[in-house]
Every structure is written in C-alpha cells, then in structure tokens.
Amino acid sequence: MASRYWMVSLPVQGSTSSPSLWNRLQEQISRHSFDTLLYRFNIPNLRVGTLDSLLSLSDDLFKSNSFMEGVSHKIRRQMEELERVSCVESNALTVDGVPVDSYLTRFVWDEARYPTMSPLREIVDSLQGQVAKIEDDLKVRSAEYNNVRSQLNAINRKHSGSLAVRDLSNLVKPVDIIQSENLTTLLAIIPKYSQKDWLSNYETLTSYVVPRSSKRLHEDNEYALYTVTLFRRVADNFRTSAREKGFQIRDFEYSPEAQDSRNQELDELVQDQENLRSSLLQWSYTSYGEVFSSWMHFCAVRIFAESILRYGLPPSFLSCVLSPSMKSEKKIRSILEGLSDNTLSTYWKAEDDVGSMAGLGGDADSHPYVSFTINLV
C-alpha cells in the first residue's frame, strides 16, 4: 500500500469529454511513468451554493484537512503502539470492510449519511464534528489506559530500583523477621564494597546485638540487603551508629495482610491494563475507519469546491488519485500541466506564483490545476 497520494482535478473544456480526458491521462502516464498508480476519484454532483459561500469555505479547507489527517495519524500511532506492546501482528487497516487503499482508490460517496443536496458548509461541519468527537473519545480512552499503565510502572519501579529505595516486601520472608516483646529485626542496606566491614562490626555498633544474627537476603549492582536482630530498646542507638559508619537501616514492618493486599492490587491493575489495552485497540481499528471515511468525504468536497473556484461553472472537471514515485513526480506534474492548458488555469498559476492567491485552500505548491497531497502515515 502506498503511503502518499495526490488528489487532482483537471478541467474538462471545449469539445473534450471526461472519458476522453481520462483516456489521454491514462495513455500518457502509461507511456512515461508506467509505475504510477492512477485511479478515478468519483465525486457526485454536489450543491454549489453561492460564490461567497464557496470562498468562505475555501478559507477553511486546508486547516480542516490538516485536522482530519492529524486525527487519523494519532489513531494509527496509537494502534501501532498497542500492537507492539501486546506483541500482536499488525492488522490490515480497513474502512467499511475494505482495505484503506482500496477505499481511497474506489471511493463511493455515502448519500445516506451525507445527502448531496445539503450545503457544502453543512457537510464539512458534520464531517469535522464527527472527527472531533472521535478525537475527544481517543483522549479519554488513552488517558484512562495511560493512567493504569503509569500506576503499574510506578509499582514496577518500586520493585526494580536500587535496594536503597525500592520496596523490600517481596524480598523478605516471615522466617527472616523476629518481632517479640524484647527482640526486633532490622534491615540494613550495605554498599557492596563494605560487606566485610559490616560483618566485622555490626555486633559492636551497640550493646545487646544478637551475635551472628545478620544474614544476607539479596544483592543488586550497588547494595546488599542484610538482617540484624537485637534488643528492641537499643534499636535507635543502633540506627545512629550504623548511619555514622555509612550503613543505611531501612524502616520496614512485615505484614502478611499488607503484602497480600499489594499483590491483589497489582493483579487487578495488570488485568485492568490488559482489558483497557484490548478495548482501546479494538476501538482504534473501528474509529480509524470512521475517521478515514470522513476524511475522504471531506476531500471530495474540497476537490469539488476548489475545482469550481478554479475552473468556473458549470462543474466540468476530471478528478483522480495518483501515487507517483519520487523519481517520476516531475514528469507527472508536466503531464498534468499539459492536460490542464486553459487560460483560466494559467491565470490562477500566475496569481499563485506572485503570492496573491498562495495556493487555494492553503497548499504551498502552485499548479494550473487543483492538487493536494494525502498522507496516509
């Protein structure tokens, strides 16, 4: 699937018919750039309205297109991220059950949703409103998912950081702790290079330390976790003496109930994250199709309005979609310019070149025909 398309309209003038112009375009592209994909883009007879309404609409066309394109890209990026973290194979994107590129190149106007007799402004406002609602929904759903993910990341950081700061509850077992009326077990964080110093001196940091009571429970890249058992009444003195020697005594109270509660909370968060991720991914598949459909209907309105303003009335133009390679773009532009040779288009090009009408609808490039780019990614 190509990722970039040109949407173009050429004027049908004089004795030339639309089928004849289409045949000439196909012939020239086949002859000079056979690898360029070319398709008709069928636009119904939309309601023209007044010149003032068309001019007013044209002022907003570029901005509206950028908005819809941006929302489609946001949803697509969200899908790709969710597929990556879920380790699922990327699904082919579809719109109304057909691949995205097929929907674009075989576009059919949805008369039931967007009656062609409605004013163009009304159609554009409806399309933009639908996309804006989906964008708002994306923000809410993404925020909910990211909130749960952030909570899980915070818990994981507590369990995976340095021993000096991480949660120790999953490293300490009931058998490691002695708590009685007279005795207590403290947890000491010892720099790796100071372990011998600790083992040689912990019994003398204060009186009433139980001999040979220190055991190593865990070790990371920087620190080792040791227990030490002593009389409860000298615990504060021991903390002070240990700190003076460069040993950190971590506050810790072992509670099986609290540990069970933390494990249950973690399990619930993992399940919530999985449910929200799955729901958001399925929503993204569906919503991408809805946004893309709205975007292509908007493109049909845009090319219709710009063609009327550029070529005049009655509507007489050929609209098509192309996907040229980078090396053939210049040649394709030359072919399109040759097929749009009329005085009105030349006038528009001259005005564009001097900046008086810098790209109808806001496009930076100027051509003697209507042209804008569709970026799918």
mmCIF file of N, CA and C in Angstrom, residues 9 35 55 65 76 98 107 113 165 176-177 196 215 230 290 310 357:
data_model
loop_
_atom_site.group_PDB
_atom_site.id
_atom_site.type_symbol
_atom_site.label_atom_id
_atom_site.label_comp_id
_atom_site.label_asym_id
_atom_site.label_seq_id
_atom_site.Cartn_x
_atom_site.Cartn_y
_atom_site.Cartn_z
ATOM 1 N N SER A 9 -7.592 17.385 -9.784
ATOM 2 C CA SER A 9 -8.690 17.562 -10.745
ATOM 3 C C SER A 9 -8.172 18.360 -11.935
ATOM 4 N N ASP A 35 4.925 3.002 -13.693
ATOM 5 C CA ASP A 35 4.820 2.509 -12.327
ATOM 6 C C ASP A 35 3.944 3.389 -11.434
ATOM 7 N N LEU A 55 -16.134 30.739 -1.381
ATOM 8 C CA LEU A 55 -14.927 31.445 -0.967
ATOM 9 C C LEU A 55 -14.711 31.339 0.539
ATOM 10 N N ASN A 65 -8.520 19.958 6.559
ATOM 11 C CA ASN A 65 -7.836 18.764 6.066
ATOM 12 C C ASN A 65 -6.706 18.363 7.010
ATOM 13 N N ARG A 76 -3.713 5.960 14.266
ATOM 14 C CA ARG A 76 -2.821 4.951 13.686
ATOM 15 C C ARG A 76 -1.602 4.716 14.580
ATOM 16 N N VAL A 98 -13.189 -2.850 3.743
ATOM 17 C CA VAL A 98 -12.246 -2.951 2.617
ATOM 18 C C VAL A 98 -10.935 -2.284 3.017
ATOM 19 N N PHE A 107 -13.346 5.095 -4.173
ATOM 20 C CA PHE A 107 -14.240 5.863 -3.306
ATOM 21 C C PHE A 107 -15.651 5.965 -3.886
ATOM 22 N N ARG A 113 -25.657 9.106 4.422
ATOM 23 C CA ARG A 113 -25.112 9.870 5.546
ATOM 24 C C ARG A 113 -24.918 11.341 5.200
ATOM 25 N N VAL A 165 16.163 2.310 47.803
ATOM 26 C CA VAL A 165 14.869 2.992 47.669
ATOM 27 C C VAL A 165 13.712 2.056 47.345
ATOM 28 N N ASP A 176 12.555 -14.618 58.011
ATOM 29 C CA ASP A 176 13.697 -13.706 58.146
ATOM 30 C C ASP A 176 13.516 -12.690 59.271
ATOM 31 N N ILE A 177 12.314 -12.557 59.772
ATOM 32 C CA ILE A 177 11.996 -11.482 60.717
ATOM 33 C C ILE A 177 11.669 -12.055 62.094
ATOM 34 N N LYS A 196 32.252 -6.756 54.061
ATOM 35 C CA LYS A 196 33.174 -7.316 55.055
ATOM 36 C C LYS A 196 33.222 -6.434 56.299
ATOM 37 N N LYS A 215 22.070 -11.871 58.335
ATOM 38 C CA LYS A 215 22.024 -12.743 57.148
ATOM 39 C C LYS A 215 21.802 -11.882 55.906
ATOM 40 N N LEU A 230 18.395 -7.630 67.338
ATOM 41 C CA LEU A 230 18.917 -7.004 68.553
ATOM 42 C C LEU A 230 17.775 -6.728 69.518
ATOM 43 N N GLU A 290 -13.719 5.038 10.614
ATOM 44 C CA GLU A 290 -14.697 6.119 10.600
ATOM 45 C C GLU A 290 -14.048 7.459 10.259
ATOM 46 N N ARG A 310 -11.720 27.355 -9.304
ATOM 47 C CA ARG A 310 -10.627 27.496 -10.259
ATOM 48 C C ARG A 310 -11.107 27.438 -11.705
ATOM 49 N N MET A 357 -2.668 34.663 -4.492
ATOM 50 C CA MET A 357 -3.605 33.632 -4.027
ATOM 51 C C MET A 357 -2.794 32.390 -3.710
#
